[in-house]
Coordinates of C-alpha atoms and ligand atoms in Angstrom, one line a residue:
Chain A
M1364 CA 176.5 109.0 185.0
L1365 CA 175.5 112.6 185.5
V1366 CA 172.5 114.5 184.2
G1367 CA 171.4 118.0 184.7
S1368 CA 168.2 119.7 185.8
I1369 CA 167.0 123.3 185.3
E1370 CA 163.9 124.4 187.2
A1371 CA 163.3 127.7 185.6
G1372 CA 160.9 129.7 187.7
G1373 CA 159.8 133.3 187.3
T1374 CA 161.5 134.3 190.5
K1375 CA 164.5 131.9 190.7
F1376 CA 166.4 129.3 188.7
V1377 CA 167.4 126.0 190.4
C1378 CA 170.1 124.1 188.6
A1379 CA 171.2 120.7 189.8
V1380 CA 173.3 117.7 188.8
G1381 CA 172.2 114.2 189.6
D1382 CA 173.1 110.6 189.1
E1383 CA 171.2 107.6 187.6
D1384 CA 169.4 107.1 191.0
Y1385 CA 168.1 110.7 190.9
R1386 CA 170.4 111.6 193.8
I1387 CA 171.4 115.3 193.8
K1388 CA 175.2 115.6 193.5
D1389 CA 175.4 119.4 193.4
S1390 CA 173.0 122.3 193.0
I1391 CA 172.8 126.1 192.8
H1392 CA 170.1 128.7 192.6
F1393 CA 170.1 132.3 191.5
P1394 CA 167.4 134.9 190.8
T1395 CA 165.7 135.2 187.4
T1396 CA 167.0 138.4 185.9
T1397 CA 167.3 138.9 182.1
P1398 CA 167.3 135.9 179.8
E1399 CA 170.9 136.6 178.7
E1400 CA 172.3 136.8 182.2
T1401 CA 170.2 134.0 183.7
L1402 CA 170.7 131.5 181.0
Q1403 CA 174.5 132.3 180.9
K1404 CA 174.6 131.5 184.7
A1405 CA 173.0 128.1 184.0
I1406 CA 175.4 127.4 181.2
D1407 CA 178.5 128.4 183.2
Y1408 CA 177.2 126.1 186.0
F1409 CA 176.8 123.0 183.8
K1410 CA 180.1 123.6 182.1
K1411 CA 181.7 122.4 185.3
F1412 CA 180.2 118.9 185.0
D1413 CA 180.2 116.3 182.4
I1414 CA 176.4 115.9 182.0
E1415 CA 175.0 113.4 179.5
A1416 CA 171.5 114.8 179.3
L1417 CA 169.5 117.7 180.5
G1418 CA 165.9 118.1 181.8
I1419 CA 164.4 121.5 181.8
A1420 CA 161.1 122.5 183.5
S1421 CA 160.3 126.1 182.7
F1422 CA 157.7 128.7 183.6
G1423 CA 155.5 129.5 180.7
P1424 CA 153.7 129.6 178.4
I1425 CA 156.2 127.5 176.5
E1426 CA 156.2 125.8 173.1
L1427 CA 156.5 122.1 173.4
R1428 CA 155.2 120.8 170.1
K1429 CA 158.3 119.4 168.4
N1430 CA 157.1 120.3 165.0
S1431 CA 156.8 124.0 165.8
P1432 CA 159.6 126.4 164.7
K1433 CA 159.2 127.9 168.2
Y1434 CA 159.9 124.5 169.9
G1435 CA 161.9 125.1 173.0
Y1436 CA 160.9 128.8 173.4
I1437 CA 159.3 130.6 176.3
T1438 CA 156.5 132.3 174.2
S1439 CA 154.0 134.9 175.3
T1440 CA 155.0 135.3 178.9
P1441 CA 154.1 138.7 180.5
K1442 CA 157.5 138.5 182.3
P1443 CA 159.6 141.5 181.1
G1444 CA 162.3 140.5 178.7
W1445 CA 161.4 136.9 178.5
K1446 CA 158.8 136.9 175.7
N1447 CA 160.1 134.8 172.7
T1448 CA 163.2 133.4 174.5
D1449 CA 164.8 130.5 172.6
F1450 CA 165.7 128.6 175.8
I1451 CA 166.5 125.2 174.2
G1452 CA 168.4 126.8 171.3
K1453 CA 170.7 128.6 173.7
M1454 CA 171.3 125.4 175.6
K1455 CA 171.9 123.4 172.4
E1456 CA 174.6 125.9 171.4
N1457 CA 176.5 125.0 174.5
F1458 CA 175.7 121.4 175.2
D1459 CA 175.5 118.6 172.7
V1460 CA 173.4 116.3 174.8
P1461 CA 169.8 115.1 174.7
M1462 CA 167.4 117.5 176.3
F1463 CA 163.9 117.2 177.6
W1464 CA 161.8 120.4 177.6
T1465 CA 158.6 120.8 179.6
T1466 CA 156.7 123.1 181.9
D1467 CA 157.6 123.6 185.6
V1468 CA 154.5 121.8 186.7
N1469 CA 154.9 119.0 184.3
G1470 CA 158.4 118.5 185.7
S1471 CA 157.0 118.4 189.2
A1472 CA 154.2 116.0 188.1
Y1473 CA 156.8 113.7 186.6
G1474 CA 158.9 113.8 189.8
E1475 CA 156.0 112.8 191.9
Y1476 CA 154.9 110.2 189.4
V1477 CA 158.4 108.6 189.4
M1478 CA 158.6 108.7 193.2
S1479 CA 155.2 107.2 193.5
T1480 CA 156.1 104.2 191.2
L1481 CA 159.4 103.8 193.0
S1482 CA 157.4 103.7 196.3
N1483 CA 155.5 100.8 194.7
E1484 CA 152.3 102.6 194.3
K1485 CA 150.4 101.2 191.4
I1486 CA 149.8 104.3 189.4
D1487 CA 149.7 105.3 185.7
S1488 CA 148.4 108.8 186.0
L1489 CA 148.8 111.8 188.3
V1490 CA 147.9 115.5 188.4
Y1491 CA 150.1 118.0 190.1
Y1492 CA 148.7 121.4 191.1
T1493 CA 150.9 124.2 192.5
I1494 CA 149.1 126.9 194.5
G1495 CA 151.6 129.7 195.0
T1496 CA 152.0 133.1 193.4
G1497 CA 149.9 131.6 190.6
V1498 CA 148.1 128.4 190.1
G1499 CA 149.2 125.8 187.5
A1500 CA 149.0 122.1 186.9
G1501 CA 150.7 119.3 185.0
A1502 CA 149.2 115.9 184.3
I1503 CA 150.4 112.5 183.4
A1504 CA 148.3 109.7 181.8
D1505 CA 149.8 106.4 180.9
G1506 CA 153.2 107.8 181.7
K1507 CA 152.8 110.6 179.1
F1508 CA 152.1 114.3 179.6
V1509 CA 148.5 115.4 179.0
G1510 CA 147.9 118.2 176.5
N1511 CA 147.7 118.2 172.8
M1512 CA 147.7 121.6 171.3
G1513 CA 149.9 122.8 174.1
H1514 CA 150.4 122.3 177.8
P1515 CA 147.4 122.4 180.2
E1516 CA 146.5 125.7 182.0
M1517 CA 144.2 124.1 184.6
G1518 CA 144.7 127.1 186.9
H1519 CA 142.3 129.2 184.9
T1520 CA 139.0 127.3 184.8
F1521 CA 135.9 128.8 186.4
L1522 CA 134.2 127.5 189.6
K1523 CA 131.0 127.7 191.5
R1524 CA 131.4 130.7 193.8
H1525 CA 131.2 130.2 197.6
P1526 CA 128.1 131.9 199.0
D1527 CA 130.2 133.8 201.5
D1528 CA 132.6 135.0 198.9
L1529 CA 130.3 136.4 196.2
D1530 CA 131.6 140.0 196.6
F1531 CA 135.3 139.1 195.9
K1532 CA 136.1 139.9 192.3
G1533 CA 139.2 137.7 192.1
I1534 CA 142.7 138.8 191.1
C1535 CA 143.4 137.1 187.7
P1536 CA 144.3 139.8 185.3
F1537 CA 142.7 137.7 182.5
H1538 CA 139.6 136.2 184.1
G1539 CA 139.0 137.8 187.5
D1540 CA 137.5 134.9 189.4
C1541 CA 139.1 131.8 187.7
L1542 CA 140.7 129.3 190.0
E1543 CA 144.0 131.3 190.2
G1544 CA 142.0 134.5 190.7
L1545 CA 140.3 132.9 193.7
V1546 CA 143.0 130.9 195.5
A1547 CA 146.5 132.0 194.5
G1548 CA 148.7 133.2 197.4
P1549 CA 148.1 137.0 196.8
T1550 CA 144.3 136.5 197.2
F1551 CA 145.0 136.6 201.0
D1552 CA 146.4 140.1 200.6
A1553 CA 143.5 141.0 198.4
R1554 CA 140.8 139.6 200.6
L1555 CA 142.2 140.4 204.0
G1556 CA 145.0 142.8 203.6
K1557 CA 147.7 140.5 204.9
P1558 CA 149.7 137.6 203.6
G1559 CA 148.5 134.0 203.8
K1560 CA 151.1 132.9 206.3
D1561 CA 149.5 135.3 208.8
V1562 CA 146.0 134.0 208.4
P1563 CA 145.3 131.2 210.8
L1564 CA 143.6 128.0 209.5
T1565 CA 140.6 128.8 211.7
D1566 CA 139.8 131.8 209.5
H1567 CA 136.7 131.1 207.3
V1568 CA 138.7 132.2 204.3
W1569 CA 140.4 128.8 204.4
D1570 CA 137.1 127.0 204.1
I1571 CA 136.3 129.2 201.1
M1572 CA 139.7 128.3 199.6
A1573 CA 139.1 124.6 200.2
Y1574 CA 135.7 124.8 198.5
Y1575 CA 137.4 126.1 195.3
V1576 CA 140.4 123.8 195.4
A1577 CA 138.1 120.8 195.9
Q1578 CA 136.2 121.8 192.8
A1579 CA 139.5 121.9 190.9
A1580 CA 140.2 118.4 192.1
I1581 CA 136.7 117.4 190.9
Q1582 CA 137.4 118.8 187.5
A1583 CA 140.6 116.8 187.3
T1584 CA 138.9 113.7 188.6
L1585 CA 135.9 113.8 186.2
I1586 CA 137.9 114.8 183.1
L1587 CA 141.1 112.7 183.6
R1588 CA 140.2 110.0 186.2
P1589 CA 143.8 110.1 187.5
N1590 CA 145.2 107.8 190.3
K1591 CA 146.4 110.7 192.4
I1592 CA 146.2 114.5 192.7
V1593 CA 149.2 116.2 194.4
F1594 CA 149.0 119.8 195.7
G1595 CA 152.2 121.8 196.1
G1596 CA 153.1 125.4 196.4
G1597 CA 153.4 127.9 199.3
V1598 CA 149.7 128.0 200.1
V1599 CA 149.3 124.3 200.6
S1600 CA 149.7 122.5 203.9
E1601 CA 148.5 119.1 205.2
A1602 CA 146.0 120.9 207.4
F1603 CA 144.5 122.7 204.4
L1604 CA 144.2 119.5 202.5
V1605 CA 142.2 118.0 205.3
K1606 CA 139.6 120.7 204.5
V1607 CA 139.9 120.2 200.8
R1608 CA 139.3 116.4 201.1
A1609 CA 136.1 117.1 203.2
Q1610 CA 134.7 119.5 200.6
F1611 CA 135.7 117.2 197.8
K1612 CA 133.8 114.3 199.4
E1613 CA 130.7 116.4 199.9
L1614 CA 130.7 117.9 196.5
L1615 CA 131.5 114.8 194.5
N1616 CA 128.9 112.9 196.5
D1617 CA 130.5 109.5 195.5
Y1618 CA 129.6 110.0 191.9
V1619 CA 132.7 108.1 190.7
E1620 CA 135.1 105.8 192.4
V1621 CA 138.3 107.4 193.7
P1622 CA 141.1 106.0 195.9
E1623 CA 141.0 106.5 199.6
L1624 CA 141.1 110.3 199.9
E1625 CA 144.2 110.5 202.1
K1626 CA 146.1 108.8 199.3
Y1627 CA 144.3 110.5 196.4
I1628 CA 144.6 114.2 197.4
T1629 CA 148.1 114.6 198.9
M1630 CA 151.1 116.8 199.4
P1631 CA 154.2 116.1 197.4
I1632 CA 156.2 113.0 198.4
V1633 CA 159.5 114.6 197.3
Q1634 CA 160.6 116.9 200.1
N1635 CA 161.9 120.5 199.9
N1636 CA 160.2 121.5 196.7
G1637 CA 162.4 118.9 194.9
S1638 CA 159.7 117.3 192.7
A1639 CA 160.7 119.2 189.6
T1640 CA 164.4 118.5 190.0
L1641 CA 163.8 114.8 190.4
G1642 CA 161.4 114.9 187.5
D1643 CA 164.0 116.6 185.3
F1644 CA 166.6 114.0 186.2
A1645 CA 164.2 111.2 185.3
L1646 CA 163.1 112.9 182.0
A1647 CA 166.7 113.6 181.1
I1648 CA 167.6 109.9 181.6
R1649 CA 164.5 108.9 179.6
E1650 CA 165.5 111.1 176.8
L1651 CA 169.0 109.6 176.8
Q1652 CA 167.6 106.1 176.6
D1653 CA 165.2 106.8 173.8
Chain B
M927 CA 134.1 92.3 155.5
L928 CA 131.3 93.0 157.9
V929 CA 131.5 94.4 161.4
G930 CA 128.8 95.1 164.0
S931 CA 127.9 98.1 166.1
I932 CA 125.8 98.3 169.2
E933 CA 124.9 101.8 170.4
A934 CA 123.4 100.9 173.8
G935 CA 121.4 103.8 175.0
G936 CA 119.2 104.1 178.1
T937 CA 116.1 104.5 176.0
K938 CA 116.9 102.6 172.8
F939 CA 119.5 100.3 171.3
V940 CA 120.8 100.8 167.7
C941 CA 122.4 97.8 166.2
A942 CA 124.1 98.0 162.8
V943 CA 126.3 96.1 160.4
G944 CA 128.9 97.9 158.3
D945 CA 131.8 97.3 156.0
E946 CA 135.5 98.2 156.0
D947 CA 134.6 101.7 154.7
Y948 CA 132.3 102.3 157.6
R949 CA 129.2 102.1 155.3
I950 CA 126.1 101.0 157.1
K951 CA 124.8 97.8 155.4
D952 CA 121.8 97.2 157.7
S953 CA 120.5 98.5 160.9
I954 CA 117.7 98.1 163.5
H955 CA 116.6 99.8 166.6
F956 CA 114.4 98.8 169.5
P957 CA 113.6 100.1 173.0
T958 CA 115.8 99.3 176.0
T959 CA 113.7 97.1 178.2
T960 CA 115.2 94.4 180.5
P961 CA 118.8 93.3 180.0
E962 CA 117.7 89.8 179.1
E963 CA 115.2 90.8 176.4
T964 CA 117.3 93.7 175.0
L965 CA 120.6 91.8 174.7
Q966 CA 118.8 88.8 173.2
K967 CA 117.3 91.1 170.5
A968 CA 120.8 92.3 169.7
I969 CA 122.1 88.8 169.6
D970 CA 119.3 87.5 167.3
Y971 CA 120.0 90.5 165.0
F972 CA 123.7 89.8 164.6
K973 CA 123.2 86.0 164.1
K974 CA 121.8 86.9 160.7
F975 CA 125.2 88.3 159.6
D976 CA 128.7 87.0 159.5
I977 CA 130.4 89.8 161.5
E978 CA 134.1 89.6 162.1
A979 CA 134.2 92.0 165.0
L980 CA 131.9 94.0 167.2
G981 CA 132.1 97.6 168.6
I982 CA 129.9 98.4 171.6
A983 CA 129.2 101.9 172.9
S984 CA 127.1 101.7 176.0
F985 CA 125.4 103.9 178.5
G986 CA 127.1 103.7 181.9
P987 CA 128.8 103.8 184.2
I988 CA 130.6 100.8 182.7
E989 CA 133.8 99.0 183.6
L990 CA 136.4 99.3 181.0
R991 CA 139.6 98.4 182.8
K992 CA 140.7 95.1 181.2
N993 CA 142.3 93.8 184.4
S994 CA 139.0 94.2 186.4
P995 CA 136.8 91.1 187.0
K996 CA 133.9 93.3 186.1
Y997 CA 135.4 94.3 182.7
G998 CA 132.6 94.5 180.1
Y999 CA 129.9 95.2 182.7
I1000 CA 127.4 98.0 183.1
T1001 CA 128.1 98.7 186.7
S1002 CA 126.3 101.0 189.1
T1003 CA 123.6 102.5 186.8
P1004 CA 120.4 103.7 188.4
K1005 CA 118.5 102.3 185.4
P1006 CA 116.2 99.6 186.9
G1007 CA 117.4 96.0 186.2
W1008 CA 120.7 97.0 184.5
K1009 CA 123.0 97.3 187.5
N1010 CA 125.8 94.7 187.3
T1011 CA 125.0 93.5 183.7
D1012 CA 127.7 91.4 182.1
F1013 CA 127.2 92.9 178.6
I1014 CA 130.4 91.6 177.0
G1015 CA 130.1 88.2 178.7
K1016 CA 126.7 87.7 177.2
M1017 CA 128.0 88.8 173.7
K1018 CA 131.1 86.5 174.0
E1019 CA 128.8 83.5 174.8
N1020 CA 127.3 84.1 171.4
F1021 CA 130.0 85.5 169.1
D1022 CA 133.6 84.4 169.0
V1023 CA 134.9 87.6 167.5
P1024 CA 137.0 90.5 168.8
M1025 CA 135.0 93.1 170.6
F1026 CA 135.7 96.7 171.6
W1027 CA 133.8 97.9 174.7
T1028 CA 133.5 101.6 175.5
T1029 CA 131.0 104.3 176.6
D1030 CA 128.4 105.8 174.3
V1031 CA 130.1 109.1 174.3
N1032 CA 133.5 107.6 173.6
G1033 CA 132.0 105.8 170.6
S1034 CA 130.7 109.1 169.3
A1035 CA 134.0 110.8 170.0
Y1036 CA 135.8 108.1 168.1
G1037 CA 133.4 108.4 165.2
E1038 CA 133.9 112.1 165.0
Y1039 CA 137.6 111.7 165.3
V1040 CA 137.8 109.2 162.5
M1041 CA 135.6 111.3 160.2
S1042 CA 137.7 114.4 160.9
T1043 CA 140.9 112.6 160.0
L1044 CA 139.2 111.1 156.9
S1045 CA 138.2 114.7 156.0
N1046 CA 141.9 115.6 156.1
E1047 CA 141.7 117.6 159.3
K1048 CA 145.0 117.4 161.1
I1049 CA 143.8 116.3 164.5
D1050 CA 145.1 114.0 167.2
S1051 CA 142.6 114.9 169.9
L1052 CA 138.9 115.6 170.3
V1053 CA 136.3 116.0 172.9
Y1054 CA 132.6 115.0 172.3
Y1055 CA 129.9 116.3 174.6
T1056 CA 126.3 115.2 174.4
I1057 CA 123.7 117.5 175.8
G1058 CA 120.5 115.6 175.9
T1059 CA 118.5 113.9 178.6
G1060 CA 121.8 114.0 180.5
V1061 CA 125.2 115.4 179.8
G1062 CA 128.2 113.3 179.1
A1063 CA 131.5 113.5 177.3
G1064 CA 134.2 111.3 175.7
A1065 CA 137.7 112.4 174.8
I1066 CA 140.5 111.2 172.6
A1067 CA 144.2 112.2 172.9
D1068 CA 146.8 110.9 170.6
G1069 CA 144.2 108.5 169.2
K1070 CA 143.5 107.0 172.6
F1071 CA 140.6 107.4 175.0
V1072 CA 141.2 109.7 177.9
G1073 CA 140.5 108.3 181.4
N1074 CA 142.7 106.2 183.7
M1075 CA 140.8 104.9 186.7
G1076 CA 137.6 104.8 184.6
H1077 CA 135.9 106.8 181.9
P1078 CA 135.4 110.6 182.2
E1079 CA 132.2 112.0 183.7
M1080 CA 132.7 115.5 182.4
G1081 CA 129.0 116.3 182.7
H1082 CA 129.2 116.7 186.5
T1083 CA 131.8 119.4 187.1
F1084 CA 130.8 122.7 188.8
L1085 CA 130.6 126.0 187.0
K1086 CA 130.4 129.7 187.8
R1087 CA 126.7 130.5 188.1
H1088 CA 125.1 133.0 185.8
P1089 CA 124.0 136.2 187.7
D1090 CA 120.5 135.8 186.3
D1091 CA 120.2 132.2 187.2
L1092 CA 121.2 132.1 190.8
D1093 CA 117.8 131.0 192.1
F1094 CA 117.7 127.9 190.0
K1095 CA 118.8 124.9 192.1
G1096 CA 119.7 122.6 189.2
I1097 CA 118.3 119.1 188.6
C1098 CA 121.2 116.7 189.0
P1099 CA 120.1 114.2 191.7
F1100 CA 123.7 113.9 192.8
H1101 CA 125.0 117.5 192.6
G1102 CA 122.1 119.9 192.0
D1103 CA 123.8 122.5 189.9
C1104 CA 126.6 120.7 188.2
L1105 CA 126.8 121.1 184.4
E1106 CA 124.2 118.4 183.8
G1107 CA 122.0 119.9 186.5
L1108 CA 122.1 123.2 184.7
V1109 CA 122.0 122.4 181.0
A1110 CA 120.5 119.0 180.3
G1111 CA 117.3 118.9 178.3
P1112 CA 114.9 118.6 181.2
T1113 CA 116.2 121.9 182.7
F1114 CA 113.9 123.7 180.3
D1115 CA 110.9 122.0 181.9
A1116 CA 112.3 122.7 185.3
R1117 CA 113.1 126.4 184.6
L1118 CA 110.2 127.3 182.3
G1119 CA 107.6 124.5 182.6
K1120 CA 107.9 123.6 179.0
P1121 CA 110.2 121.4 176.8
G1122 CA 113.3 123.0 175.2
K1123 CA 111.9 122.6 171.7
D1124 CA 109.2 125.1 172.6
V1125 CA 111.6 127.7 173.9
P1126 CA 112.7 130.1 171.1
L1127 CA 116.4 131.0 170.8
T1128 CA 115.6 134.6 171.7
D1129 CA 114.7 133.5 175.2
H1130 CA 117.3 134.6 177.7
V1131 CA 117.5 131.1 179.1
W1132 CA 119.6 130.2 176.0
D1133 CA 122.2 132.8 176.9
I1134 CA 122.4 131.3 180.4
M1135 CA 122.8 127.8 178.9
A1136 CA 125.5 129.1 176.5
Y1137 CA 127.4 130.7 179.5
Y1138 CA 127.5 127.3 181.2
V1139 CA 128.3 125.2 178.1
A1140 CA 131.1 127.7 177.2
Q1141 CA 132.6 127.1 180.6
A1142 CA 132.5 123.3 180.0
A1143 CA 134.4 124.0 176.8
I1144 CA 136.9 126.1 178.7
Q1145 CA 137.5 123.3 181.2
A1146 CA 138.1 120.8 178.3
T1147 CA 140.3 123.3 176.6
L1148 CA 142.5 124.2 179.6
I1149 CA 142.8 120.6 180.9
L1150 CA 143.2 118.7 177.7
R1151 CA 144.1 121.3 175.0
P1152 CA 142.2 119.3 172.3
N1153 CA 142.1 120.1 168.6
K1154 CA 138.3 120.1 168.5
I1155 CA 135.2 120.1 170.8
V1156 CA 132.1 118.6 169.3
F1157 CA 128.6 119.1 170.8
G1158 CA 125.8 116.7 170.0
G1159 CA 122.5 115.7 171.6
G1160 CA 118.9 117.0 171.4
V1161 CA 119.6 120.4 173.0
V1162 CA 122.3 121.5 170.6
S1163 CA 121.8 123.4 167.4
E1164 CA 124.2 125.5 165.2
A1165 CA 122.4 128.6 166.3
F1166 CA 123.0 127.7 170.0
L1167 CA 126.7 127.1 169.3
V1168 CA 126.9 130.6 167.9
K1169 CA 126.0 131.8 171.4
V1170 CA 128.4 129.3 173.0
R1171 CA 131.3 130.5 170.9
A1172 CA 130.7 134.1 171.8
Q1173 CA 130.7 133.3 175.5
F1174 CA 133.7 131.1 175.2
K1175 CA 135.7 133.9 173.5
E1176 CA 134.7 136.4 176.1
L1177 CA 135.4 134.1 179.1
L1178 CA 138.7 132.6 177.9
N1179 CA 139.9 136.0 176.9
D1180 CA 142.6 134.6 174.6
Y1181 CA 144.4 133.0 177.4
V1182 CA 145.6 130.1 175.3
E1183 CA 145.7 129.5 171.6
V1184 CA 142.8 127.6 170.1
P1185 CA 141.8 127.0 166.5
E1186 CA 139.3 129.3 164.7
L1187 CA 136.2 128.9 166.9
E1188 CA 133.9 127.9 164.0
K1189 CA 136.1 124.8 163.6
Y1190 CA 136.9 124.3 167.2
I1191 CA 133.4 124.3 168.7
T1192 CA 131.2 122.4 166.3
M1193 CA 128.2 120.1 165.7
P1194 CA 128.9 116.5 164.7
I1195 CA 130.2 115.9 161.2
V1196 CA 128.5 112.5 161.0
Q1197 CA 124.8 113.1 160.3
N1198 CA 121.7 111.6 161.9
N1199 CA 123.2 110.9 165.3
G1200 CA 125.5 108.4 163.5
S1201 CA 128.8 109.2 165.2
A1202 CA 128.7 106.3 167.6
T1203 CA 127.8 103.7 165.0
L1204 CA 130.6 104.9 162.8
G1205 CA 133.0 105.0 165.8
D1206 CA 132.0 101.4 166.7
F1207 CA 132.7 100.2 163.2
A1208 CA 136.1 101.8 163.3
L1209 CA 136.9 100.5 166.8
A1210 CA 135.7 97.0 165.8
I1211 CA 138.1 97.1 162.8
R1212 CA 140.9 98.4 165.0
E1213 CA 140.3 95.6 167.4
L1214 CA 140.4 93.0 164.6
Q1215 CA 143.7 94.4 163.3
D1216 CA 145.4 94.4 166.7
Ligands
ADP579 N1 151.7 129.6 205.2 C1 151.2 130.1 204.1 N2 149.9 130.2 203.9 C2 149.3 130.8 202.8 N3 150.0 131.3 201.8 C3 151.4 131.2 201.9 C4 152.0 130.7 203.0 N4 153.3 130.8 202.8 C5 153.5 131.3 201.6 N5 152.3 131.6 201.0 C6 152.0 132.3 199.8 O1 152.5 131.4 198.7 C7 152.9 132.3 197.6 C8 154.3 131.8 197.2 O2 154.2 130.5 196.7 P1 155.4 129.6 196.3 O3 154.9 128.3 195.8 O4 156.4 129.5 197.5 O5 156.2 130.4 195.2 P2 156.0 130.6 193.6 O6 154.6 130.2 193.3 O7 156.3 132.0 193.4 O8 157.0 129.7 193.1 C9 152.9 133.7 198.1 O9 151.8 134.3 197.6 C10 152.8 133.6 199.6 O10 152.1 134.6 200.2
ADP580 N1 115.0 121.7 169.9 C1 115.3 121.4 171.2 N2 115.7 122.4 172.0 C2 116.1 122.1 173.3 N3 116.0 120.9 173.8 C3 115.6 119.9 173.0 C4 115.2 120.1 171.7 N4 114.8 118.9 171.1 C5 115.0 118.0 172.1 N5 115.4 118.5 173.3 C6 115.7 117.9 174.5 O1 116.8 117.0 174.4 C7 116.6 115.9 175.3 C8 116.8 114.6 174.5 O2 118.1 114.6 174.0 P1 118.6 113.4 173.0 O3 120.0 113.6 172.7 O4 117.7 113.4 171.8 O5 118.3 112.1 173.7 P2 119.0 111.2 174.8 O6 120.0 112.1 175.6 O7 118.0 110.7 175.7 O8 119.8 110.2 174.1 C9 115.2 116.0 175.9 O9 115.3 116.5 177.2 C10 114.5 117.0 175.0 O10 113.6 117.8 175.7
ZN581 ZN1 142.7 133.3 185.0
ZN582 ZN1 125.8 116.0 188.6

């Protein structure tokens, strides 16, 4: 059996074909240009295979309420040309197979969730944050995606400011100093005039980042009580998560029970940014079986 | 048909008996003293009726994972005498009927959810915050309670501090300036040396409170995307919520779609603090039907 995955990012698309064991059989990636050109490349790619279902994890905001006339659309994105793109409609014109449509971070969350259960972890809930060019999160509870009127946008909540960071205004165009405005990758350039990869972990700015990311983990913990919180994205490293766990412990002050922190706050299990592709395969297969 | 409700608060217990239309047939309340004495009063009360099921909404923290040996217990509460109280065990010794066990705020959330659907609102999710002596919240998504490893404790997340309130340390014994530490009823005494009921709504402290409560509503919005957020508890009034809505609008900056704010951020529909009792009746009946 073959199923397809599209990880539709704002910068690049990753298309892949996998089997019933979520093994990648083939894959391709190309830059995100216009919707016409980019979706056509994805279509041409999958025409070469006999896929039985398709999982799509897209940048957003997207419409995922099935009863909406805009179901399957990328809706109000600021990305030029992509506002109001009928992604699923275009795919359905070309492939008569079941499709699962969700956000990029939900796809990653699902991939991590499936891998955790396959690794015999006893989990029924998981939150996946990406800290990259922007900050977003997807969440699963009892095997289903969290979010009722739409998908979560956990990257834009407000946080207690670090005393040594009070002068930084934040870079979110909507909110200034929301989580994304305080910890997304480009904040390094804004705070220090150089990219994050050039800022050593001994720089105090990393403690400030950890203070904020720990508060995000506390929000997810106290609102959802998940089994696990996974952090992915270019900004995140194991060494950074060591700092995040320390701040989390101090701030939460044992108020609620959480698993051992090394297991609770972690990097992705799936390697090479593959969480979303694996999640898409699993969601495609689930859609086929329903 | 008769079903029972216990709203077990830290200060008082409210026991009630209702029918299949959630109408209160009889009720009683008494102060919360020792577990032995208080639970016995509840038992004596329900012995006078022929109840077919019982819904219990209790102060916490409580254990609500059915596979835990401590299921049905009030667990690590700081309330003297109540730590490790086997609430459901004691009830089961006396009544051989189905019981639904949840937190006080979940009970209220469920009552508001049921009343909203009975009022023909199209909703499948709701968050209920109480702002009283403490701050707590319960949440429903797709008709089920939110919370996997345990119940939510949304009253203890951190917030961006108001510029005119930076010197206030907050009163939460665990976190200082978490939401509860910044907006619970006793913060009026701590900030101004007098109780909240003596502080006119023109006092700037109410704007500061609204700034924090709006951020709590933003957290709930961006993480859960619910249909409705209800605020109850002694601190909340319609006039206060007018301020909260204004701050919410400004802070969220239309980042995600929410219902009309007058319908989205509201006082309880059920009058006289009756949300939890109604919720308990509905949960008791649901338990009977399962
Ligand atoms: N080692 C690093 N330390 C901190 N930030 C980094 C590091 N490497 C990359 N970044 C930042 O991560 C961001 C890219 O994140 P990434 O998750 O790779 O992409 P995207 O979010 O666009 O999909 C950029 O802002 C980049 O500067
Ligand atoms: N009008 C009011 N304005 C502000 N605070 C009030 C007002 N009335 C009561 N409170 C405060 O609300 C708290 C009690 O909240 P309530 O929900 O009635 O009880 P509890 O949380 O103990 O169940 C007290 O701290 C009290 O000072
Ligand atoms: Zn933002
Ligand atoms: Zn607290």
